[in-house]
Structure formats: C-alpha cells, structure tokens
Tab-separated table of C-alpha atoms in Angstrom:
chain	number	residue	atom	x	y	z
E	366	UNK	CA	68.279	104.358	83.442
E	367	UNK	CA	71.705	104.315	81.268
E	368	UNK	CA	72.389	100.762	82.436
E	369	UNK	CA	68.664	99.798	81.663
E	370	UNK	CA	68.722	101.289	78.279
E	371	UNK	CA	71.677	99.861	77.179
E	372	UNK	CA	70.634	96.385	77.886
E	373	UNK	CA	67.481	96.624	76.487
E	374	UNK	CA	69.168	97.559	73.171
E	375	UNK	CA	71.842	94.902	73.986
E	376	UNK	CA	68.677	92.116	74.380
E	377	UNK	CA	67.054	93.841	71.639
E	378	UNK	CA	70.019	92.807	69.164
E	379	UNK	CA	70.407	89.800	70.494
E	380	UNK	CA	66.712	88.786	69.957
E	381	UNK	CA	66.902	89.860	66.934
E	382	UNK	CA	70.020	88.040	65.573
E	383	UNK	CA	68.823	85.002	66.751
E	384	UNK	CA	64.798	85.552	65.752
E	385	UNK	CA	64.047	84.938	69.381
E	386	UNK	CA	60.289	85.787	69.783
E	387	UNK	CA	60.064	84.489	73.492
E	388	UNK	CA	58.056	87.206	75.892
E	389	UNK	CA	60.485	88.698	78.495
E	390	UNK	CA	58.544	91.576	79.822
E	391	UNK	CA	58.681	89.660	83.380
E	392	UNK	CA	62.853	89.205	83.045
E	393	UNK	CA	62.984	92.758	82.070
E	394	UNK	CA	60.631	94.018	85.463
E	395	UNK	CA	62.461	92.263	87.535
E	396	UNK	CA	65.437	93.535	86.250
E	397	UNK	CA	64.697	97.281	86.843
E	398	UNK	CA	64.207	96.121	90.231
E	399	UNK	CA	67.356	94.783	90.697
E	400	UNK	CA	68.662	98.322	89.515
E	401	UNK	CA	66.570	99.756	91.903
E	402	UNK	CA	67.862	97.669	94.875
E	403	UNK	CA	71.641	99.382	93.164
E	404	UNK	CA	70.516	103.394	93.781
E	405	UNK	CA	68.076	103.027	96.712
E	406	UNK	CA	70.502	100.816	98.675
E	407	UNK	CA	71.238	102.180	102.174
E	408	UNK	CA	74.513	104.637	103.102
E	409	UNK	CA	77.420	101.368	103.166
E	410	UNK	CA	75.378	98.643	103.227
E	411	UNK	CA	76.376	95.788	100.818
E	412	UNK	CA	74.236	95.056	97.650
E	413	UNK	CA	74.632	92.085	95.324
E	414	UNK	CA	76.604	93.200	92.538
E	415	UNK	CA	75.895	90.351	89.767
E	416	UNK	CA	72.730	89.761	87.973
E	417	UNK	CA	72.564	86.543	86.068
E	418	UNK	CA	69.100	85.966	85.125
E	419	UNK	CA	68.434	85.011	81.356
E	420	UNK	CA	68.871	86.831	79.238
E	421	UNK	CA	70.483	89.092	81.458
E	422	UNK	CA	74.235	88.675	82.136
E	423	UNK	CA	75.191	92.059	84.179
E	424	UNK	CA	77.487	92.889	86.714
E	425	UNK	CA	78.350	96.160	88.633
E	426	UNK	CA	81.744	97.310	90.007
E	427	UNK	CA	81.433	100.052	91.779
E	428	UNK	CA	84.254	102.762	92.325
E	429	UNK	CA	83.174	104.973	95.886
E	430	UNK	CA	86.189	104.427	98.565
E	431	UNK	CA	89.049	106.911	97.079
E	432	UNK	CA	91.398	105.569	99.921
E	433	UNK	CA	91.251	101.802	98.846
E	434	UNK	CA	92.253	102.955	95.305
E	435	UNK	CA	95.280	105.049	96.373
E	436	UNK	CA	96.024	102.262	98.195
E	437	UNK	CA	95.930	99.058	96.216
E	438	UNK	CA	95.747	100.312	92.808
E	439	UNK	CA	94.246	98.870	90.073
E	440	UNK	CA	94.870	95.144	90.795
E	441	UNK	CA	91.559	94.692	92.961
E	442	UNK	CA	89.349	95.878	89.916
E	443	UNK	CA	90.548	94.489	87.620
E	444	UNK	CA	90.597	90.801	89.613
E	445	UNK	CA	86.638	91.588	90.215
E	446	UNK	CA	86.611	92.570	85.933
E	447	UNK	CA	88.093	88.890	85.215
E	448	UNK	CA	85.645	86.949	87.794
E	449	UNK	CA	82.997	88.694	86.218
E	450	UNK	CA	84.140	87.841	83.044
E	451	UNK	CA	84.705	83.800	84.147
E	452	UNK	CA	81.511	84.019	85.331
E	453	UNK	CA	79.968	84.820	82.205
E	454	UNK	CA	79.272	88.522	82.276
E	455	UNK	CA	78.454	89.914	78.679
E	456	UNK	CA	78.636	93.503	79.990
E	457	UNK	CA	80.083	95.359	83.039
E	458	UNK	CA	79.077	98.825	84.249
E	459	UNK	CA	81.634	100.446	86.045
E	460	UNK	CA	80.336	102.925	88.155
E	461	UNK	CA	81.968	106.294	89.759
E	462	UNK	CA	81.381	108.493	92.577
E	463	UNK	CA	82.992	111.815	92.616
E	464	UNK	CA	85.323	111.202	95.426
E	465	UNK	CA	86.817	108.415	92.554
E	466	UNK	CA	86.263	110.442	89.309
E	467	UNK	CA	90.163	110.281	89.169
E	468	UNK	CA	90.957	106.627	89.620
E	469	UNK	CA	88.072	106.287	87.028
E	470	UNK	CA	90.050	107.592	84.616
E	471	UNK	CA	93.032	105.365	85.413
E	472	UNK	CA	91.270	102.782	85.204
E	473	UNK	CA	89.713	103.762	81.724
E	474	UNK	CA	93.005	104.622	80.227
E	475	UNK	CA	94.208	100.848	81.621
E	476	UNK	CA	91.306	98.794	80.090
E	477	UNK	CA	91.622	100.658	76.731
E	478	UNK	CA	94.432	97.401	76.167
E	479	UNK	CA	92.502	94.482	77.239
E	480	UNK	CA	91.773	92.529	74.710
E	481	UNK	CA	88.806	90.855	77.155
E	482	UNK	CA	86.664	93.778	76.884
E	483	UNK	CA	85.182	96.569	74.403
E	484	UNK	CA	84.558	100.364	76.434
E	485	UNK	CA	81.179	100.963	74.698
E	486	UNK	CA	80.933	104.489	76.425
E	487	UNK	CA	81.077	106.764	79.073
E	488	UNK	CA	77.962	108.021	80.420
E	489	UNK	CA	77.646	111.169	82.888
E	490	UNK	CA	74.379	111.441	84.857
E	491	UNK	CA	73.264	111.818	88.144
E	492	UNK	CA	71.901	110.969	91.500
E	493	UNK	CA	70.427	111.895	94.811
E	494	UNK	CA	72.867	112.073	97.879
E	495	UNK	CA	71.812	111.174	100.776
E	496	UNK	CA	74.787	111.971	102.639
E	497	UNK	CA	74.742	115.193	100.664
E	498	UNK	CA	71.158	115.834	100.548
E	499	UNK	CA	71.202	117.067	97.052
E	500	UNK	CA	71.646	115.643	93.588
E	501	UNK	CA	75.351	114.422	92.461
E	502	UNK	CA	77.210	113.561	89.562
E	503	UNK	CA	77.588	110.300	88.516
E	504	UNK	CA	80.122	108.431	85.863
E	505	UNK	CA	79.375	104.840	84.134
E	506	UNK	CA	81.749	102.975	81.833
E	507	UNK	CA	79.659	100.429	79.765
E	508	UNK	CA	81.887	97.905	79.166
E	509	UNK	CA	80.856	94.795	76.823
E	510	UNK	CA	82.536	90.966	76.339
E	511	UNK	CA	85.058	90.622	73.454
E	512	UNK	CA	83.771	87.244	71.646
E	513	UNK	CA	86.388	86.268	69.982
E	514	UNK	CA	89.168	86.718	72.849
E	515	UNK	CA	90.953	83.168	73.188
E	516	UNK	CA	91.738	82.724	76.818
E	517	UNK	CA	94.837	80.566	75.785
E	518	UNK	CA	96.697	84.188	74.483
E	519	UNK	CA	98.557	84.629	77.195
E	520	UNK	CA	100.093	81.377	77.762
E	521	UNK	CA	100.924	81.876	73.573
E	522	UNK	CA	102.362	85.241	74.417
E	523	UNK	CA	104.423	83.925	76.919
E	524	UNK	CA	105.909	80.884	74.854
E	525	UNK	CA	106.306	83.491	71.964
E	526	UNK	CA	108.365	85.879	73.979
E	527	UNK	CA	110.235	82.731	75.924
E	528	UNK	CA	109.069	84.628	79.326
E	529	UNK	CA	109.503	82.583	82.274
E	530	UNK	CA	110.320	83.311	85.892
E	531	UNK	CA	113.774	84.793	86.003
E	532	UNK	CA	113.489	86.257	82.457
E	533	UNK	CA	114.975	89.792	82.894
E	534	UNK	CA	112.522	91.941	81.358
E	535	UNK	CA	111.485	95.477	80.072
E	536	UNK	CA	108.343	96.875	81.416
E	537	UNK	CA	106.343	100.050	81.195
E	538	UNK	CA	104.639	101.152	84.046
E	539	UNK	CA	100.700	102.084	83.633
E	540	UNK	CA	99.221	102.528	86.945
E	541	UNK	CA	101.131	103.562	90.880
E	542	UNK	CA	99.396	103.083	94.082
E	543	UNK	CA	101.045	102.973	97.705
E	544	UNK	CA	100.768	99.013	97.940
E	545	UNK	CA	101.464	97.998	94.246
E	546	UNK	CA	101.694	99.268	90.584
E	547	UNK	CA	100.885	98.036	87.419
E	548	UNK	CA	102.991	96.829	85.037
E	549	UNK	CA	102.492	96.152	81.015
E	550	UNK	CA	105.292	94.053	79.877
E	551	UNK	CA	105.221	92.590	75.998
E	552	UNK	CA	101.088	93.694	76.090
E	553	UNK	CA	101.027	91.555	79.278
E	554	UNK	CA	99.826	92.794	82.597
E	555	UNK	CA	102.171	92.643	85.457
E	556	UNK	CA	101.857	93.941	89.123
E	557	UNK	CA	104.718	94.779	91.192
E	558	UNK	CA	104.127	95.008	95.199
E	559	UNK	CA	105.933	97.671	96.885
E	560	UNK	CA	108.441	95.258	99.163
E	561	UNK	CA	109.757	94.345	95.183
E	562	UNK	CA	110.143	97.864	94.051
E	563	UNK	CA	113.597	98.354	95.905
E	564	UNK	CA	116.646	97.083	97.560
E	565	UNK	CA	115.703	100.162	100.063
E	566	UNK	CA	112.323	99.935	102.533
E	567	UNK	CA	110.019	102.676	100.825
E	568	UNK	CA	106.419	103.517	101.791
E	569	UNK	CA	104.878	103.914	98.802
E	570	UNK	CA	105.560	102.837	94.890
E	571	UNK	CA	105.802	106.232	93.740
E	572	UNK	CA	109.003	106.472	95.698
E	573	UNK	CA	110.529	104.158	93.032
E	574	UNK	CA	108.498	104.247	90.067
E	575	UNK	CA	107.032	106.853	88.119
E	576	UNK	CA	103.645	106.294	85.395
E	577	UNK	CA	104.977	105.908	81.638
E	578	UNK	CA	109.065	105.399	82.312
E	579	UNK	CA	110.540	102.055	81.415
E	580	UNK	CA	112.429	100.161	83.813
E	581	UNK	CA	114.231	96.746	84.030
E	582	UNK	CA	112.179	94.146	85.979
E	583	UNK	CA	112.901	89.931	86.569
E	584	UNK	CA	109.441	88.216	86.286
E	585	UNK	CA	109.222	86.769	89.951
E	586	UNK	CA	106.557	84.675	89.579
E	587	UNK	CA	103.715	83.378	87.117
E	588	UNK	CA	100.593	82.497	87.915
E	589	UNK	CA	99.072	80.615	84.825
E	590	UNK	CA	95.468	79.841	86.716
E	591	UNK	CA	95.054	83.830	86.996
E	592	UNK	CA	97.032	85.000	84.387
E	593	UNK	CA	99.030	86.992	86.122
E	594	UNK	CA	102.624	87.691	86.262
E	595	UNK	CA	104.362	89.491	89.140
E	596	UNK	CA	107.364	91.350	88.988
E	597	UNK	CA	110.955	92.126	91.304
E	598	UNK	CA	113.172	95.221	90.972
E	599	UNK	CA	115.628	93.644	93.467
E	600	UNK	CA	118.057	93.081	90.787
E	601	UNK	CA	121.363	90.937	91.577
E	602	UNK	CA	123.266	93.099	89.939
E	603	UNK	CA	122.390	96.282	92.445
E	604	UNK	CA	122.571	94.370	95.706
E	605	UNK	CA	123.873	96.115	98.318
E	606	UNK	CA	124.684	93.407	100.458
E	607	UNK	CA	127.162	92.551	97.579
E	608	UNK	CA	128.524	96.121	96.493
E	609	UNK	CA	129.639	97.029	100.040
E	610	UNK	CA	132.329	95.568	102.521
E	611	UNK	CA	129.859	93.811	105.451
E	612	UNK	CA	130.694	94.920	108.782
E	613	UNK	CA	132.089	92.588	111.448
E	614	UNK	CA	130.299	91.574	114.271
E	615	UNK	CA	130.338	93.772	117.660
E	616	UNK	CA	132.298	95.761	115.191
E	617	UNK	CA	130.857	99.379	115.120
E	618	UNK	CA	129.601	101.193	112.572
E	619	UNK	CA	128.317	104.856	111.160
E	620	UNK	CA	124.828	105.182	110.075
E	621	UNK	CA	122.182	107.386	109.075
E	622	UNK	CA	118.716	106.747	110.435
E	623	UNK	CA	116.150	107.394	107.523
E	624	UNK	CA	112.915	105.694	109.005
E	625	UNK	CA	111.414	103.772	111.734
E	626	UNK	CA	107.964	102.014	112.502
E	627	UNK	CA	106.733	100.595	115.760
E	628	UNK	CA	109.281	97.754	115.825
E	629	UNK	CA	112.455	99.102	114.635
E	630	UNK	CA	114.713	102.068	113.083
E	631	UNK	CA	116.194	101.722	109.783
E	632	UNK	CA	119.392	103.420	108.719
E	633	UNK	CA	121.763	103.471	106.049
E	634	UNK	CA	125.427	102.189	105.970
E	635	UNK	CA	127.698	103.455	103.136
E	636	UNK	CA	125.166	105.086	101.985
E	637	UNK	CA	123.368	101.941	99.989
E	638	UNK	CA	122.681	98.859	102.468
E	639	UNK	CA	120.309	98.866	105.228
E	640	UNK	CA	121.093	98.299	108.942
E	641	UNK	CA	117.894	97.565	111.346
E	642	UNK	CA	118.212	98.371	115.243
E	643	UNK	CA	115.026	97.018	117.347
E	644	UNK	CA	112.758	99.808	119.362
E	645	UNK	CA	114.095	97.735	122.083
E	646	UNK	CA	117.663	97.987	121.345
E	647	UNK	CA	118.057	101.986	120.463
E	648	UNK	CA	117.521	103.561	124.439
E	649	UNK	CA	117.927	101.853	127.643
E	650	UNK	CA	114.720	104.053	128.234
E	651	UNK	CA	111.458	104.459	126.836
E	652	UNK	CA	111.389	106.341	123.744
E	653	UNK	CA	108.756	108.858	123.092
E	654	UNK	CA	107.310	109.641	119.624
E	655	UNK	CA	108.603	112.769	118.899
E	656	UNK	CA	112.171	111.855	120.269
E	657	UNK	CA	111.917	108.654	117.804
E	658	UNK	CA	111.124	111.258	115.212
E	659	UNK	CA	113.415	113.512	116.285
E	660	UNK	CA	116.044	110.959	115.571
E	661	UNK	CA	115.617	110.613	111.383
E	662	UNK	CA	117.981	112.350	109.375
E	663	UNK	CA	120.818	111.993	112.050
E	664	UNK	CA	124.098	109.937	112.131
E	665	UNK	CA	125.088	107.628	114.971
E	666	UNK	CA	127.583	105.334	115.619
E	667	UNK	CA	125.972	101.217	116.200
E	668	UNK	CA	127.175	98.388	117.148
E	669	UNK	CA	126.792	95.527	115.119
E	670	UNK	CA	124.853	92.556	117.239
E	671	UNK	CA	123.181	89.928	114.621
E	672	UNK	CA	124.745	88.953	110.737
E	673	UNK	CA	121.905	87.372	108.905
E	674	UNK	CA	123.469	86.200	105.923
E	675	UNK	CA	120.416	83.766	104.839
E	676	UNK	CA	118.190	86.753	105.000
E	677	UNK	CA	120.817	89.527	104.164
E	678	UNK	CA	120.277	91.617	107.384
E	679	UNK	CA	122.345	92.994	109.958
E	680	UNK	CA	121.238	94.051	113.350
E	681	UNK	CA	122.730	96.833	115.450
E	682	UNK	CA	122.357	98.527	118.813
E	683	UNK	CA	122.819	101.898	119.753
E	684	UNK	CA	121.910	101.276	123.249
E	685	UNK	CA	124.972	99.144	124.054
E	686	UNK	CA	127.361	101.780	122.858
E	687	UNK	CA	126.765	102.574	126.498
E	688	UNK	CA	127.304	101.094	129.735
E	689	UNK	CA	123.661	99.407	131.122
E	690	UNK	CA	122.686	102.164	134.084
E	691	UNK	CA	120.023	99.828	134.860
E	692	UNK	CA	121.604	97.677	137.909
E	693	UNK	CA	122.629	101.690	139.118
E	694	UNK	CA	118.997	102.823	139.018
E	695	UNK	CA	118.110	98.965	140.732
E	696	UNK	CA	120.637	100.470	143.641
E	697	UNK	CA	120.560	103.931	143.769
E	698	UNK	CA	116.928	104.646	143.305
E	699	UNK	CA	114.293	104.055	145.666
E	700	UNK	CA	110.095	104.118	146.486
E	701	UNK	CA	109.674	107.965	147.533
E	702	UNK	CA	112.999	109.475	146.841
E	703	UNK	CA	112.558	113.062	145.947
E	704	UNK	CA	114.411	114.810	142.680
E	705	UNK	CA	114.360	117.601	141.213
E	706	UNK	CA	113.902	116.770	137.311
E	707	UNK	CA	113.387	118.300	133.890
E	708	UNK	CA	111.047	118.173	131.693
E	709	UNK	CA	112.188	116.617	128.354
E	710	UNK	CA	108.860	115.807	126.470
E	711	UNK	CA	105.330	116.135	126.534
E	712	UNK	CA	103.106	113.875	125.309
E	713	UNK	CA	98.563	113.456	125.765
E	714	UNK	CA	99.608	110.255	127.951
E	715	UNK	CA	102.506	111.551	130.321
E	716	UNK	CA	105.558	113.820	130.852
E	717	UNK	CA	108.757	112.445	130.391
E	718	UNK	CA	111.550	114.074	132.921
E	719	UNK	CA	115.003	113.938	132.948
E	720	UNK	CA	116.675	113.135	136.877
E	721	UNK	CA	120.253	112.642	138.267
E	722	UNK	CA	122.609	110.831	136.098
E	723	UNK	CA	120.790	111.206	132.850
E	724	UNK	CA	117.952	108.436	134.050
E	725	UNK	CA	114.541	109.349	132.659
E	726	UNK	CA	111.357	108.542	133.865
E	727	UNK	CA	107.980	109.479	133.321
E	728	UNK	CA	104.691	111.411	135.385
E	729	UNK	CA	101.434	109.641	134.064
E	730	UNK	CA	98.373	111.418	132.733
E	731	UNK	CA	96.689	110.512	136.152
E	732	UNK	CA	98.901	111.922	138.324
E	733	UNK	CA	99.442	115.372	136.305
E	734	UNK	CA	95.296	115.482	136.674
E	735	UNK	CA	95.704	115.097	140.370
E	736	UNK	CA	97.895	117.524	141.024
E	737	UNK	CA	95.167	120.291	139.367
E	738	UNK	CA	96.284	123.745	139.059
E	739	UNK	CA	98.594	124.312	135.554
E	740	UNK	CA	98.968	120.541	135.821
E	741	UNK	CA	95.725	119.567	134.728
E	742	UNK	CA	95.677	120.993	131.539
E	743	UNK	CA	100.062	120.236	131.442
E	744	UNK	CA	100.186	119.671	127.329
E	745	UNK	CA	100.215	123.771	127.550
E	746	UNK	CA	101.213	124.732	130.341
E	747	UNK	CA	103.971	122.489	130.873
E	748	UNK	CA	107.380	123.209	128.582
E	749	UNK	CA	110.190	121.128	127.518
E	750	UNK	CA	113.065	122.075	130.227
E	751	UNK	CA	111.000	123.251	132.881
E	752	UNK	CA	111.920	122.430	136.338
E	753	UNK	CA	109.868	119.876	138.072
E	754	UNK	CA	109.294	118.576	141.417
E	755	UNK	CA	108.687	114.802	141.436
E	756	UNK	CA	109.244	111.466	143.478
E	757	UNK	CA	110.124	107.850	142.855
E	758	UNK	CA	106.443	106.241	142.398
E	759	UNK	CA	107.729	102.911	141.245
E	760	UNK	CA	110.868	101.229	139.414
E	761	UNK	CA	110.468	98.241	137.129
E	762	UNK	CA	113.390	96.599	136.226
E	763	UNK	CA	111.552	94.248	134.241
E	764	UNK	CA	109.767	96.909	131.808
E	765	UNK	CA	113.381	99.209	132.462
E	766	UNK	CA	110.527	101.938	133.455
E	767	UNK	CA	110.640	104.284	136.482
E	768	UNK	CA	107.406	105.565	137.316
E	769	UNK	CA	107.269	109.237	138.349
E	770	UNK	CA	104.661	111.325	140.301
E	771	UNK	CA	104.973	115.220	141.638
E	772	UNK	CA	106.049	116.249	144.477
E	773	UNK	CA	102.666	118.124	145.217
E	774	UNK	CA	100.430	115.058	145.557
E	775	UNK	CA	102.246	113.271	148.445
E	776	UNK	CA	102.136	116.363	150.566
C-alpha cells in the first residue's frame, strides 16, 4: 500500500504537469497486482523485481539475507541501484526485513551522497510472516530519479582532480563488510576488496579498516563503463618484501604461525613479511584439525624451499627440518604387527595414535564401531593419552598414511 500510494501521487503529478487526460485505471490494476505477486510470493522463491509498464517505471530491491550483506557490503546494492537506474527506473523502493534493519541503515546513510537519487522517505509498516506466523515489521526507502544528474560527472570529477590509476589518494571509508568496503574519495565512490586492504592475509576488512578514519589509498583501477574506481592499500612504500633482509634458500628461518586454511599455514618472519608452508609440507603425517589449530600462535624454525621473486613469496617446510621416517615405516612396519599406542587426538571420523618411534597412524570411525563396548561411542569415552591396543591394518606409502585397527577385532 505505501509503494502504491506513492506512485499514484507520483502519476498523479506527472499527469498533471503534462495535462495528460489518457484513462489508466487498467495500468494502475494491473499494477497492484504486480505488488501483490511482491507480498504473496512464496518463502525464497524468486519474483520479478522491475515493473516497466507505462506510466509505471518501478523497481524493488529487496534487503532479507543479513549474511550476504555482512559479507559483500554495499557494492551489490548499489550495482542493482545503477542498473535500475540505466534502465530507466524513476523510483526505487528499497525494502527491509528485520533480520537487515541494520544494513538498511548503512545503506541509507550511503545513498544520502548520490547525486543519482533523492530519499523521498522512510516508511515503517508491516506484514504477515509466514515463517513466523504472525505479523512483522517492515521498512521501505522511497527513493526517486534525480533529473538533472549528468552522467558525464564523474569522468569531469576525475579530469578535475587529475585522478588516474596510480594517483596516490586520500579516502574516507563509509561502509566495511568481510569481502570489501566502501570507499568515498573526492565525493567519488570507491570499493576496496579485502586481498587490497593489506600487505598481511586478513579475513575480514574490519581487520584493517575502520568506518569514518582516513587512510592513504593508490587508485588500482578505473572502470569508466561502470563508474567505478577500485582501490589498493599495498603501498610500495610499506612492502615487506623490501623492508626486510630475504632469506636464502634451504637457509632456515624463525617464524610465527598466525593462520592457516585447507592448503597452507601462514607465518610471520621478522615480524612483517609473510612465509607460506603447504599442508603437505608441515608433518610427514596427517595433520588433524585441532593439532593444525593447535599450532597458531607458536614459533618454529622452517626451512626455506621456493623464492618467488615475480610473485614476492617464499615457501618453507617444517617437515624437512627432519629426517623422512617414511622408507623406516616402508621397512619396519608390517600387515598385522601388534603395538601398543597412544592416543593423541580424537576426532567424529577416527582416532589418531601415537606408536614406536614417534610414527602416527590412525583407527577409522568403522573400526572403533566394531569393536562396541566404550568404543562405539569413543569421542567420550576415549581420552587423549590413553593406552591403546591396535594393529597394522594397512601402510600407504603413497598417501604417507598407516591405517590402524584395535587389537580387539582380530581376536
């Protein structure tokens, strides 16, 4: 009803101005059902969100998934804003759920400087949820066209300022989300992805940037078709490949591990340039989770394997500070040889154990279940450093896995 209101005054004006006596009662039905099709629309199903049917000129964003916005930010939004706007769009409702009353707001307070747009109003109302089953509250921004906007103003704000990519920069920031911020530089808008925010790996913006501080940027790149200009933090001048001495290769070297993903650890060297060891290259076993998180915060000592001076990266290993046991365990161990192990993590898959000669292996899920008893619920009754009975199920040299199962089950 607030949309449908406000474009009946919006036609109403229009008509008006331009002594337009032609009968739209049919345009106007079968716009209220359109609106309809916008509130009645199944739980996630996908609903046209434009509505260009003269004299109507309306689109919809709609603002529901929380998640996505502390995720990508603003940029998305206002990207949909500007198609809808190329498309020919004379107003925009923006319209809130209450998981994304807050990123409303942001985006509010961002729009209040583009000079594409007018923010008519806010309007608070509500709705029945079905996921809910009651009534909910409701936000819409009525947003309407700016007429005389000249799209050429930011090519003339860019020749004014002599902005160009590599022009070092001063920039404000406006918005932060996990993948990318927003930045306003000279009254322009610039967006900053996270990789750019730091010489360091960070997981989210706000790690580097915080909403209304000033910062030094270098315009990476601008995109005249969009209007956008994207930004780089990565400064020259606080490189670390060029503030520290390099290491040597097979030279080896102190770090301190401050993160890791799937692939590889990263550490720190001198406290300022990054040093990257492969998941492959930090054990000559398997690694379980908590033992790879057990490992952040501590210092080791690497050895350096790979210099990537085009890239600026250098490779370590903490694996070959030690001697390969590998062609020991080919030798020494064998199908059905019995040990007596210890348990050195638990995990909802397997057990890892500790044998002879610091060689670790593992007892899968399948086996544990097998044995019954305490074993077949082992995530609590099993403890780190218990005693364990097991035998050699299988080595692969290959996969540098050795395959454990208990002692019990071959009896």
């Amino acid at each position: 009803m607030p949309i449908f209101i406000n474009e009946l005054e919006l036609l109403s004006e229009g008509l008006y101005a331009e002594n337009d006596k032609t009968d739209y009662s049919e345009q106007v039905i079968q716009f209220i059902e359109y609106l309809l099709t916008i509130i009645n629309r199944p739980l996630h199903s996908e609903i046209e969100l434009e509505y260009f049917v003269n004299p109507f000129k309306v689109s919809t964003i709609l603002l529901a998934k929380a998640q996505r916005a502390d995720s990508q930010g603003l940029k998305p939004y206002l990207r949909r804003l500007k198609i809808n706007l190329d498309k020919g769009s004379e107003s925009v409702y923006i319209i809130a759920y209450p998981l994304a009353f807050d990123f409303f707001e942001r985006l509010l307070n961002s729009l209040e400087s583009y000079e594409r747009i007018f923010i008519k109003k806010e309007i608070k109302t509500q709705y029945y949820s079905e996921l809910l089953g009651r009534q909910s509250n409701l936000k819409i921004a009525v947003l309407t066209r700016n007429d005389v906007f000249v799209d050429g103003e930011f090519e003339q704000i860019l020749n004014s300022y002599n902005l160009k990519e590599g022009s070092k920069v001063k920039g404000l920031v406006e918005d932060v989300s996990q993948k990318e911020s927003l930045i306003s530089v000279m009254g322009l808008r610039a967006y900053i992805s996270k990789y750019d925010c730091s010489w360091s790996s960070i997981s989210n913006c706000e790690e580097a940037l915080k909403v209304g501080h000033e910062y030094d940027f270098i315009i990476k790149k601008i995109d005249k078709t969009s209007n956008y200009i994207y930004l780089t933090r990565r400064l020259p001048e606080t490189n670390p490949w060029d503030l520290v001495d390099l290491p040597k290769l097979n030279s080896s070297v102190e770090i301190e591990l401050v993160n890791y993903d799937t692939i590889k650890f990263i550490g720190v060297y001198q406290n300022s340039l990054e040093i990257y060891i492969q998941m492959e290259e930090m054990s000559w076993f398997f690694l379980t989770p908590n033992q790879c998180r057990n490992y952040i915060g501590t210092t080791v000592n690497v050895k350096v394997i790979n210099i990537d001076e085009d890239n600026e990266k250098i490779y370590c290993s903490l694996r070959q500070t030690e001697m390969d046991p590998w062609p020991k365990i080919h030798q020494s161990l064998q199908k059905e040889m019995e040990f007596t192990g210890r348990v050195t993590d638990i995990t909802s898959n397997y057990i890892q154990v500790k044998l002879p000669h610091n060689f670790l292996g593992i007892i899968p899920k399948e086996s544990l279940d097998k044995a019954g008893f305490e074993y077949s619920n082992f995530e609590d009754n099993v403890v780190i450093g218990q005693g364990i009975e097991v035998v050699i199920s299988k080595v692969f040299i290959a996969r540098r896995r050795i395959r454990l199962d208990l002692k019990r089950n071959k009896k």
